[in-house]
């Protein structure tokens, strides 16, 4: 009950968290503390959109919009700093974040990654300065996740040397396109590229939507998507193309080109591989949304933890009310997500390092790129689900005060909700990751390994079953009781990691086995896929849990300051044990943990929650979100609350 | 994959669901289909508040607002119909629902339940017709959950024969009060009643906030709460009282009165018991929010299931895309909440019956009243959490389309979010329920029963441990393998119920034991409470799961139509097994289910999800939500979609 009895220097922890991109993070924090960036509540949509555009322009004026662009186009040639900047913008208004992402990341990124020098020269500088606003027009009403099946066509007309872009059916309209309803002048439009009657698959072309006066071009129809659950400061629209002509040079031609004679060529022969290579270069979007999700969760936790420390209710006797964060139910709701946010922070930092390394070299091996894409997919899904759940929990933990818009949860919740959908639906992304993991597994083992087959013992003699299944479990139980009362080994990093890796290996092996058995039994591949799909998503979840623990453990081991290392170790333990506790059914089902051991897990999580509560204020201070950016009266720092 | 291959008549199932209150439900559906009730998107707050008031007046004009009031005051003397009507209003705009609840349920309910004839005569008719709008001013900024500690005072001035109402500190202001910012003329104000220097605890008085011209009374200060996450059609406000005088007769005096001589009297001697008796009469609010939560979940599921049946993506080959509800991940997300919504529906129907029975008799035994209050607390928490999770899942399952406000999830999500907080914070309500269950347990057993103590075996010899813990488990495992491939007994209602009841009994016994041990060990009661709190909440969860299963099984058994009974049995099985699956760790930890049995659970849930998918369209049609009320273009019935 002693408040904040475990002390450490939050500023020191902030330096650890800011890491190698401390400079850009601090620059953005400084700009966003200005009064004109104060959070807004219930601005009418039209006004809100203009406000957001103004904010984006203010960031552009400071040269903070596109550190990932080459220096000669107004950037810093630093892909990692680009993501770090985005993560910092994400502490503020999330319509600004998404506007920023659409303009500099998606539109700018498409030009940078899919275009060649002629496009860079023409568009990148104007994009970074926001002189030229652009859209990223991939999704269609009928095809979101399955982008390879987009229906928009771009047919080459050799006589005119132009492409003709057509929306062949209403469901092929471009849908939910940010920047399209009002501000976008250009669009990177994805379409099936048809040359001399042959479809070369989805490519991207630059199309002028509006001229300098804002007049929509001939053959183009744009409709406002109207009100959304959140992000109403972003002007999403729908676009139809009715025989819209663009010059041959409008094709972003890094991975496929049409020459003056109307001959198609590409450095990548397979249309499928070409499509996925093109998509792969757009990995930045997922890395960014992952980081932004972590930032949004940090904002919510900062507000809820500070409220939980100040708000008192009930107590041992009238007049002695206690802070609600002293209640175990409250600790149980807030401390594990706080620990997981730290875990995600360190995993995100490593993801950004890998992203930075890959993006800096044109010749990064394909396997490295593929692994980056898989990891980005898994991180985006994991982090955005975490943000959604955490923000919701934080809102509930602030009761009625949390429901008032001024306290930020209304916007945080509504704005981040779509993070689980855009830049790839989370479930689809987890399938993508699972596919990679299962493919690797098959490659590593040639044929399926008997590891993990203890789950498929039907038909064997009962004796064998008990022998197999229980030999391990009984040993475990005896071990549990011999060491009972001493739960210290739950805190051994290697033991924790063993459990995480064992789980991942076991789930992967058994999912792979199911696939194989389904195919061996002569079922249609798609039917086998449908039947194993849920199991495959579990593979991805288990993998991401391991990734997070590994990153967190490396961060703990690498921390030089002893006090900070202790507090990070505490959070790492809480992350690991809370995860194991929530999934203990799996470990018991497979004889890896016995009941008493699982109960020890629960005790230990309770204890760690209480430990974390003792430094909870400092743990959220260390996120370094300025009071001016937090905005919420209930969520200000002690200094800010005193001044208020 | 055969669509809707399991057929039944949705209209027949609707009759089962509408039950004894079919008339009032149909009357309200008919009114709400009128064009003026069409869902609104992004109305400016001021306009939205007037629209909602207009809707409430339209319902009042039809005599549909207060079936729970006595007939002579414009009601029907039917408490159950009152809740059923509220449940039907909940299919539409939820600001209307809450405005409706504040006016007729909270303000009207306080007058009806806490007042006596003089108050009924003066206020009820004008309340039912909405000639007189009122507020329910209980919550203060500093005291929400702990209402017994409210700080507002009402001090009797015998010379004037008046009460003087005072807000003694800023944190004692009335907070989040619906109807206060604009429309409320009267308020039922809860305050510590002080007579001749003695505090008799919290009582309720009627205070005129505004006169007929809308001028705020002297000494009263009202502030608009401003924008909220949702429910912006309701005008919430804050109220301060600075020596506001009301006549002696303003005291709602059913449970405590002050006579002309300034002498306090009450039929209930203990101030604590009096307070909880007064609160108890307001149980209707929780019963109503529970029912409304189920309705909101039904609306969300109707939209998401219809979208899942129509939306196609990916497939065995290009051009053969399949409905996304054919994917197991999608089924797994939507079918269990659909089954749980049915479970909650039947539990709610039984709750309403009990509520109706208790409210109809003044002399209902205290135990019956207490049980009703406990059940209402548990149902409100269970149903509102279910609604929050289900609506969120449904939004995600509709992807970008789900994010567009026109498709209703934006409002559903934001409006219901506060359901987990108002009418009692869910965690606090679960504690309330747990307290009742643990008290009953102690009363039943005198001292603590050894049942369930298998979890407290520290210090015993290892041999004994294994013997105790595993004897049962090994028998179970052998049984599992002998019967393997035949999971039919998972579908035996009695076996399901045994597992639910065993879990509840075990958790209750062990929580009670922990309380006792903590106290026996000499710890402070409040510290013991803090340590066991989380465990106690689990008692409440386990109890509610049993309540739901029992209700659902009774509904299945009582269904006369064979086809309908089959389909209800399917949903009941899915509810039961999905619950067991999600909590299987507990059963394994305590040796009640072994691993292979748990895996059989997972297989069976998969199979049942697929079965439910085969009639999913009819299952949501049976909720009977008119297309005009659904509003969402992606969520219309087949007939509505064809006409669109």
Short mmCIF file of C-alpha atoms in Angstrom, two decimals, chain B residues 176-556:
data_model
loop_
_atom_site.label_atom_id
_atom_site.label_comp_id
_atom_site.label_asym_id
_atom_site.label_seq_id
_atom_site.Cartn_x
_atom_site.Cartn_y
_atom_site.Cartn_z
CA UNK B 176 -23.39 12.92 -15.39
CA UNK B 177 -27.07 13.57 -14.61
CA UNK B 178 -29.21 12.78 -17.64
CA UNK B 179 -31.88 15.35 -18.58
CA UNK B 180 -30.12 17.95 -16.41
CA UNK B 181 -28.35 20.04 -19.03
CA UNK B 182 -31.50 21.06 -20.96
CA UNK B 183 -34.83 19.37 -20.49
CA UNK B 184 -35.22 18.33 -16.88
CA UNK B 185 -37.59 20.43 -14.81
CA UNK B 186 -37.51 18.26 -11.70
CA UNK B 187 -34.86 16.14 -10.06
CA UNK B 188 -34.94 13.29 -7.57
CA UNK B 189 -31.95 14.36 -5.49
CA UNK B 190 -30.17 11.94 -3.17
CA UNK B 191 -28.68 13.52 -0.08
CA UNK B 192 -27.73 12.79 3.52
CA UNK B 193 -30.83 13.63 5.49
CA UNK B 194 -30.01 15.63 8.59
CA UNK B 195 -32.74 16.26 11.11
CA UNK B 196 -32.04 17.99 14.41
CA UNK B 197 -28.34 17.44 13.98
CA UNK B 198 -28.67 13.72 13.31
CA UNK B 199 -27.73 12.15 9.99
CA UNK B 200 -30.29 9.52 8.97
CA UNK B 201 -28.41 8.51 5.88
CA UNK B 202 -29.13 8.97 2.19
CA UNK B 203 -32.71 9.86 1.25
CA UNK B 204 -34.28 11.24 -1.89
CA UNK B 205 -36.07 14.57 -2.34
CA UNK B 206 -37.83 16.16 -5.28
CA UNK B 207 -36.28 19.47 -6.28
CA UNK B 208 -37.51 21.78 -9.00
CA UNK B 209 -34.52 22.59 -11.17
CA UNK B 210 -36.28 24.82 -13.67
CA UNK B 211 -39.64 26.53 -13.81
CA UNK B 212 -42.09 26.20 -16.68
CA UNK B 213 -40.17 28.78 -18.66
CA UNK B 214 -36.99 26.80 -18.20
CA UNK B 215 -35.38 29.29 -15.81
CA UNK B 216 -33.01 27.56 -13.41
CA UNK B 217 -34.04 27.97 -9.77
CA UNK B 218 -32.24 30.17 -7.28
CA UNK B 219 -29.19 28.58 -5.67
CA UNK B 220 -28.99 25.94 -8.37
CA UNK B 221 -26.09 25.89 -10.77
CA UNK B 222 -26.13 23.57 -13.78
CA UNK B 223 -23.32 22.90 -16.18
CA UNK B 224 -23.50 20.90 -19.39
CA UNK B 225 -21.28 17.80 -19.29
CA UNK B 226 -20.52 18.42 -22.95
CA UNK B 227 -19.58 15.82 -25.48
CA UNK B 228 -19.45 12.20 -24.50
CA UNK B 229 -18.14 9.09 -26.23
CA UNK B 230 -21.72 8.30 -27.18
CA UNK B 231 -25.32 9.00 -26.20
CA UNK B 232 -24.95 12.60 -27.29
CA UNK B 233 -28.70 12.80 -27.79
CA UNK B 234 -28.97 12.81 -23.99
CA UNK B 235 -28.30 16.08 -22.20
CA UNK B 236 -26.12 15.16 -19.23
CA UNK B 237 -25.26 17.84 -16.74
CA UNK B 238 -23.67 18.68 -13.40
CA UNK B 239 -25.65 20.26 -10.60
CA UNK B 240 -24.58 22.28 -7.55
CA UNK B 241 -26.99 23.24 -4.79
CA UNK B 242 -26.30 26.32 -2.73
CA UNK B 243 -28.83 26.37 0.14
CA UNK B 244 -31.74 25.38 -2.01
CA UNK B 245 -34.96 25.18 -0.02
CA UNK B 246 -37.71 22.65 -0.68
CA UNK B 247 -40.87 22.03 1.34
CA UNK B 248 -40.99 19.16 3.84
CA UNK B 249 -43.33 17.29 1.48
CA UNK B 250 -40.61 17.12 -1.15
CA UNK B 251 -39.06 14.23 0.73
CA UNK B 252 -39.93 10.94 -0.97
CA UNK B 253 -41.15 9.45 2.25
CA UNK B 254 -41.92 5.78 1.76
CA UNK B 255 -38.91 4.67 3.82
CA UNK B 256 -38.30 7.72 6.01
CA UNK B 257 -40.28 10.81 6.87
CA UNK B 258 -40.11 13.99 8.91
CA UNK B 259 -43.32 15.12 10.51
CA UNK B 260 -44.56 18.65 10.99
CA UNK B 261 -42.86 18.76 14.37
CA UNK B 262 -39.53 17.93 12.82
CA UNK B 263 -39.37 14.34 14.09
CA UNK B 264 -37.82 11.72 11.86
CA UNK B 265 -39.38 8.29 11.57
CA UNK B 266 -38.82 5.25 9.41
CA UNK B 267 -40.29 1.77 9.11
CA UNK B 268 -36.70 0.49 8.95
CA UNK B 269 -34.56 1.13 11.97
CA UNK B 270 -31.05 0.50 10.70
CA UNK B 271 -29.78 3.33 8.50
CA UNK B 272 -27.72 0.89 6.45
CA UNK B 273 -30.60 -1.50 5.87
CA UNK B 274 -32.85 1.43 5.01
CA UNK B 275 -30.41 2.68 2.41
CA UNK B 276 -30.10 -0.71 0.76
CA UNK B 277 -33.86 -1.22 0.86
CA UNK B 278 -34.31 2.09 -0.94
CA UNK B 279 -31.67 1.17 -3.50
CA UNK B 280 -33.30 -2.23 -3.86
CA UNK B 281 -36.57 -0.75 -5.06
CA UNK B 282 -34.62 0.80 -7.92
CA UNK B 283 -33.62 -2.64 -9.21
CA UNK B 284 -35.65 -1.98 -12.36
CA UNK B 285 -32.79 0.10 -13.81
CA UNK B 286 -30.42 -2.86 -13.77
CA UNK B 287 -33.03 -5.26 -15.13
CA UNK B 288 -33.65 -2.79 -17.94
CA UNK B 289 -29.99 -2.25 -18.82
CA UNK B 290 -29.45 -5.99 -18.85
CA UNK B 291 -32.28 -6.41 -21.33
CA UNK B 292 -31.18 -3.46 -23.44
CA UNK B 293 -27.66 -4.92 -23.62
CA UNK B 294 -29.04 -8.14 -25.03
CA UNK B 295 -31.04 -6.16 -27.59
CA UNK B 296 -27.99 -4.16 -28.69
CA UNK B 297 -25.98 -7.37 -29.10
CA UNK B 298 -28.82 -8.79 -31.21
CA UNK B 299 -28.78 -5.74 -33.48
CA UNK B 300 -25.02 -6.01 -33.97
CA UNK B 301 -25.21 -9.75 -34.66
CA UNK B 302 -28.06 -9.28 -37.12
CA UNK B 303 -25.92 -6.88 -39.15
CA UNK B 304 -22.68 -8.88 -38.92
CA UNK B 305 -24.24 -12.26 -39.68
CA UNK B 306 -26.08 -10.91 -42.73
CA UNK B 307 -22.88 -9.28 -43.94
CA UNK B 308 -20.95 -12.51 -43.35
CA UNK B 309 -23.45 -14.44 -45.45
CA UNK B 310 -23.34 -11.97 -48.36
CA UNK B 311 -19.74 -10.82 -48.36
CA UNK B 312 -17.48 -13.13 -50.34
CA UNK B 313 -13.70 -13.10 -50.28
CA UNK B 314 -11.08 -15.60 -51.39
CA UNK B 315 -12.03 -19.12 -52.30
CA UNK B 316 -10.79 -22.39 -53.73
CA UNK B 317 -10.05 -20.69 -57.06
CA UNK B 318 -10.40 -17.25 -58.67
CA UNK B 319 -14.01 -16.47 -59.46
CA UNK B 320 -15.30 -18.85 -56.79
CA UNK B 321 -15.19 -16.69 -53.72
CA UNK B 322 -17.00 -17.98 -50.67
CA UNK B 323 -19.11 -16.15 -48.06
CA UNK B 324 -16.79 -15.13 -45.26
CA UNK B 325 -19.06 -16.83 -42.73
CA UNK B 326 -17.88 -20.11 -44.26
CA UNK B 327 -14.45 -19.50 -42.74
CA UNK B 328 -13.91 -21.12 -39.40
CA UNK B 329 -12.18 -18.06 -37.94
CA UNK B 330 -15.27 -16.05 -38.83
CA UNK B 331 -17.66 -18.66 -37.43
CA UNK B 332 -15.60 -18.84 -34.28
CA UNK B 333 -15.95 -15.10 -33.82
CA UNK B 334 -19.69 -14.81 -34.45
CA UNK B 335 -21.44 -18.07 -33.59
CA UNK B 336 -20.55 -18.34 -29.87
CA UNK B 337 -21.70 -14.76 -29.15
CA UNK B 338 -24.88 -15.55 -31.09
CA UNK B 339 -25.47 -18.58 -28.86
CA UNK B 340 -24.65 -16.54 -25.75
CA UNK B 341 -27.11 -13.87 -26.84
CA UNK B 342 -29.81 -16.53 -26.94
CA UNK B 343 -28.70 -17.77 -23.51
CA UNK B 344 -28.90 -14.24 -22.15
CA UNK B 345 -32.28 -13.74 -23.77
CA UNK B 346 -33.81 -16.64 -21.87
CA UNK B 347 -32.08 -15.74 -18.60
CA UNK B 348 -33.35 -12.19 -19.05
CA UNK B 349 -36.90 -13.45 -19.64
CA UNK B 350 -36.74 -15.34 -16.35
CA UNK B 351 -35.26 -12.32 -14.60
CA UNK B 352 -38.15 -10.20 -15.86
CA UNK B 353 -40.63 -12.77 -14.58
CA UNK B 354 -39.05 -12.69 -11.13
CA UNK B 355 -38.90 -8.90 -11.22
CA UNK B 356 -42.53 -8.74 -12.20
CA UNK B 357 -43.58 -11.11 -9.43
CA UNK B 358 -41.67 -9.22 -6.74
CA UNK B 359 -42.81 -5.78 -7.86
CA UNK B 360 -46.45 -6.80 -7.91
CA UNK B 361 -46.54 -7.54 -4.19
CA UNK B 362 -45.66 -5.16 -1.41
CA UNK B 363 -45.01 -8.06 0.94
CA UNK B 364 -42.50 -10.06 -1.09
CA UNK B 365 -40.16 -11.76 1.40
CA UNK B 366 -36.85 -9.99 1.89
CA UNK B 367 -34.90 -13.02 0.74
CA UNK B 368 -36.76 -12.98 -2.57
CA UNK B 369 -36.04 -9.29 -3.00
CA UNK B 370 -32.39 -9.79 -2.15
CA UNK B 371 -32.06 -12.64 -4.62
CA UNK B 372 -33.68 -10.53 -7.29
CA UNK B 373 -31.22 -7.71 -6.62
CA UNK B 374 -28.25 -10.08 -6.77
CA UNK B 375 -29.46 -11.66 -9.97
CA UNK B 376 -30.15 -8.26 -11.54
CA UNK B 377 -26.65 -7.10 -10.61
CA UNK B 378 -25.07 -10.19 -12.14
CA UNK B 379 -27.22 -10.06 -15.26
CA UNK B 380 -26.55 -6.36 -15.81
CA UNK B 381 -22.79 -6.91 -15.62
CA UNK B 382 -22.81 -10.10 -17.68
CA UNK B 383 -25.08 -8.74 -20.39
CA UNK B 384 -23.38 -5.35 -20.71
CA UNK B 385 -19.91 -6.89 -20.98
CA UNK B 386 -21.32 -9.31 -23.53
CA UNK B 387 -22.77 -6.43 -25.53
CA UNK B 388 -19.50 -4.49 -25.51
CA UNK B 389 -17.47 -7.50 -26.68
CA UNK B 390 -20.02 -8.69 -29.19
CA UNK B 391 -20.55 -5.32 -30.86
CA UNK B 392 -16.79 -4.89 -31.12
CA UNK B 393 -16.37 -8.32 -32.68
CA UNK B 394 -19.22 -7.65 -35.09
CA UNK B 395 -17.65 -4.36 -36.16
CA UNK B 396 -14.34 -6.08 -36.86
CA UNK B 397 -16.11 -8.85 -38.74
CA UNK B 398 -17.58 -6.24 -41.11
CA UNK B 399 -14.19 -4.66 -41.85
CA UNK B 400 -14.18 -1.19 -43.37
CA UNK B 401 -17.94 -1.32 -44.00
CA UNK B 402 -18.40 -1.76 -40.27
CA UNK B 403 -16.50 1.45 -39.65
CA UNK B 404 -18.90 3.61 -41.68
CA UNK B 405 -21.39 5.30 -39.35
CA UNK B 406 -24.28 4.47 -41.64
CA UNK B 407 -23.81 0.82 -40.75
CA UNK B 408 -24.68 1.47 -37.10
CA UNK B 409 -21.68 0.00 -35.24
CA UNK B 410 -20.21 3.43 -34.52
CA UNK B 411 -23.26 4.39 -32.50
CA UNK B 412 -23.90 0.92 -31.07
CA UNK B 413 -20.36 0.67 -29.81
CA UNK B 414 -20.05 4.17 -28.39
CA UNK B 415 -23.55 4.30 -26.92
CA UNK B 416 -23.38 0.94 -25.13
CA UNK B 417 -19.89 1.49 -23.81
CA UNK B 418 -21.17 3.19 -20.67
CA UNK B 419 -23.56 0.31 -19.99
CA UNK B 420 -20.65 -1.40 -18.22
CA UNK B 421 -20.43 1.60 -15.87
CA UNK B 422 -23.81 3.19 -15.24
CA UNK B 423 -26.48 1.62 -13.05
CA UNK B 424 -23.47 0.26 -11.14
CA UNK B 425 -19.91 -0.42 -12.28
CA UNK B 426 -19.78 -4.02 -13.49
CA UNK B 427 -16.88 -5.08 -11.28
CA UNK B 428 -18.58 -3.59 -8.24
CA UNK B 429 -21.83 -5.36 -9.19
CA UNK B 430 -20.04 -8.68 -9.51
CA UNK B 431 -18.60 -8.11 -6.03
CA UNK B 432 -22.12 -7.43 -4.79
CA UNK B 433 -23.34 -10.70 -6.26
CA UNK B 434 -20.31 -12.55 -4.89
CA UNK B 435 -20.94 -11.17 -1.44
CA UNK B 436 -24.45 -12.57 -1.51
CA UNK B 437 -23.27 -15.96 -2.75
CA UNK B 438 -20.52 -16.22 -0.15
CA UNK B 439 -22.90 -15.14 2.62
CA UNK B 440 -25.36 -17.83 1.54
CA UNK B 441 -22.54 -20.35 1.44
CA UNK B 442 -21.44 -19.52 4.97
CA UNK B 443 -25.06 -19.72 6.13
CA UNK B 444 -25.60 -23.08 4.46
CA UNK B 445 -22.50 -24.76 5.78
CA UNK B 446 -22.08 -23.16 9.15
CA UNK B 447 -18.39 -23.63 8.95
CA UNK B 448 -16.42 -24.22 5.84
CA UNK B 449 -16.94 -27.42 4.00
CA UNK B 450 -13.98 -29.59 3.03
CA UNK B 451 -15.32 -29.82 -0.53
CA UNK B 452 -12.93 -28.08 -2.83
CA UNK B 453 -10.00 -28.13 -0.47
CA UNK B 454 -8.04 -30.35 -2.79
CA UNK B 455 -6.42 -27.12 -3.90
CA UNK B 456 -4.88 -26.53 -0.50
CA UNK B 457 -2.60 -29.46 -0.08
CA UNK B 458 0.72 -27.78 0.65
CA UNK B 459 2.74 -29.66 3.17
CA UNK B 460 1.21 -33.03 2.48
CA UNK B 461 3.36 -35.90 1.34
CA UNK B 462 3.96 -36.09 -2.35
CA UNK B 463 2.42 -39.55 -2.53
CA UNK B 464 -0.81 -38.32 -1.00
CA UNK B 465 -0.90 -35.44 -3.40
CA UNK B 466 -0.59 -37.62 -6.41
CA UNK B 467 -3.09 -40.04 -5.05
CA UNK B 468 -5.65 -37.36 -4.36
CA UNK B 469 -5.12 -35.24 -7.39
CA UNK B 470 -4.62 -37.92 -9.95
CA UNK B 471 -6.89 -40.72 -8.94
CA UNK B 472 -9.78 -38.82 -10.42
CA UNK B 473 -7.84 -37.44 -13.33
CA UNK B 474 -6.49 -40.80 -14.48
CA UNK B 475 -9.92 -42.36 -14.33
CA UNK B 476 -11.14 -39.44 -16.42
CA UNK B 477 -8.37 -39.91 -18.96
CA UNK B 478 -9.04 -43.61 -19.36
CA UNK B 479 -12.70 -42.81 -19.73
CA UNK B 480 -11.91 -40.22 -22.33
CA UNK B 481 -9.94 -42.62 -24.44
CA UNK B 482 -12.37 -45.45 -24.15
CA UNK B 483 -15.14 -43.17 -25.40
CA UNK B 484 -12.94 -41.38 -27.88
CA UNK B 485 -14.55 -40.47 -31.19
CA UNK B 486 -17.87 -40.39 -29.44
CA UNK B 487 -18.29 -36.94 -27.97
CA UNK B 488 -22.03 -37.29 -27.64
CA UNK B 489 -22.08 -37.11 -23.87
CA UNK B 490 -20.75 -33.58 -24.12
CA UNK B 491 -24.23 -32.86 -25.41
CA UNK B 492 -26.03 -34.35 -22.41
CA UNK B 493 -27.75 -31.42 -20.66
CA UNK B 494 -27.31 -32.94 -17.23
CA UNK B 495 -23.62 -33.57 -17.77
CA UNK B 496 -23.14 -29.97 -18.92
CA UNK B 497 -25.00 -28.66 -15.92
CA UNK B 498 -22.99 -30.89 -13.59
CA UNK B 499 -19.79 -29.30 -14.83
CA UNK B 500 -21.15 -25.77 -14.47
CA UNK B 501 -22.44 -26.44 -10.97
CA UNK B 502 -19.29 -28.22 -9.91
CA UNK B 503 -17.23 -25.23 -11.01
CA UNK B 504 -19.42 -22.79 -9.16
CA UNK B 505 -19.41 -24.89 -6.01
CA UNK B 506 -15.69 -25.36 -6.11
CA UNK B 507 -14.86 -21.69 -6.65
CA UNK B 508 -17.33 -20.62 -4.00
CA UNK B 509 -15.94 -23.04 -1.43
CA UNK B 510 -12.35 -22.08 -2.08
CA UNK B 511 -13.05 -18.33 -2.01
CA UNK B 512 -14.94 -18.75 1.26
CA UNK B 513 -12.06 -20.76 2.65
CA UNK B 514 -9.60 -18.05 1.68
CA UNK B 515 -11.65 -15.41 3.41
CA UNK B 516 -11.84 -17.54 6.52
CA UNK B 517 -8.17 -18.41 6.50
CA UNK B 518 -7.20 -14.76 6.05
CA UNK B 519 -9.30 -13.72 9.01
CA UNK B 520 -8.17 -16.72 11.09
CA UNK B 521 -4.59 -15.69 10.41
CA UNK B 522 -5.33 -12.32 11.99
CA UNK B 523 -5.20 -10.12 8.88
CA UNK B 524 -7.26 -6.95 8.68
CA UNK B 525 -10.64 -7.68 7.03
CA UNK B 526 -10.08 -5.06 4.37
CA UNK B 527 -6.70 -6.57 3.47
CA UNK B 528 -8.27 -10.02 3.24
CA UNK B 529 -10.95 -8.56 1.04
CA UNK B 530 -8.38 -6.97 -1.25
CA UNK B 531 -6.48 -10.24 -1.54
CA UNK B 532 -9.53 -12.38 -2.27
CA UNK B 533 -11.39 -9.83 -4.37
CA UNK B 534 -10.44 -11.24 -7.73
CA UNK B 535 -11.33 -14.74 -6.63
CA UNK B 536 -14.70 -13.47 -5.41
CA UNK B 537 -15.45 -11.94 -8.80
CA UNK B 538 -14.80 -15.39 -10.28
CA UNK B 539 -17.48 -16.78 -7.97
CA UNK B 540 -19.93 -14.33 -9.50
CA UNK B 541 -18.90 -15.20 -13.05
CA UNK B 542 -19.24 -18.92 -12.40
CA UNK B 543 -22.64 -18.38 -10.85
CA UNK B 544 -23.92 -16.35 -13.78
CA UNK B 545 -22.72 -18.99 -16.23
CA UNK B 546 -24.79 -21.57 -14.36
CA UNK B 547 -27.81 -19.24 -14.28
CA UNK B 548 -27.61 -18.80 -18.05
CA UNK B 549 -27.28 -22.51 -18.73
CA UNK B 550 -30.17 -23.40 -16.45
CA UNK B 551 -32.44 -20.83 -18.08
CA UNK B 552 -31.46 -21.94 -21.55
CA UNK B 553 -32.00 -25.62 -20.77
CA UNK B 554 -35.43 -24.86 -19.35
CA UNK B 555 -36.27 -22.91 -22.51
CA UNK B 556 -35.18 -25.84 -24.68
#
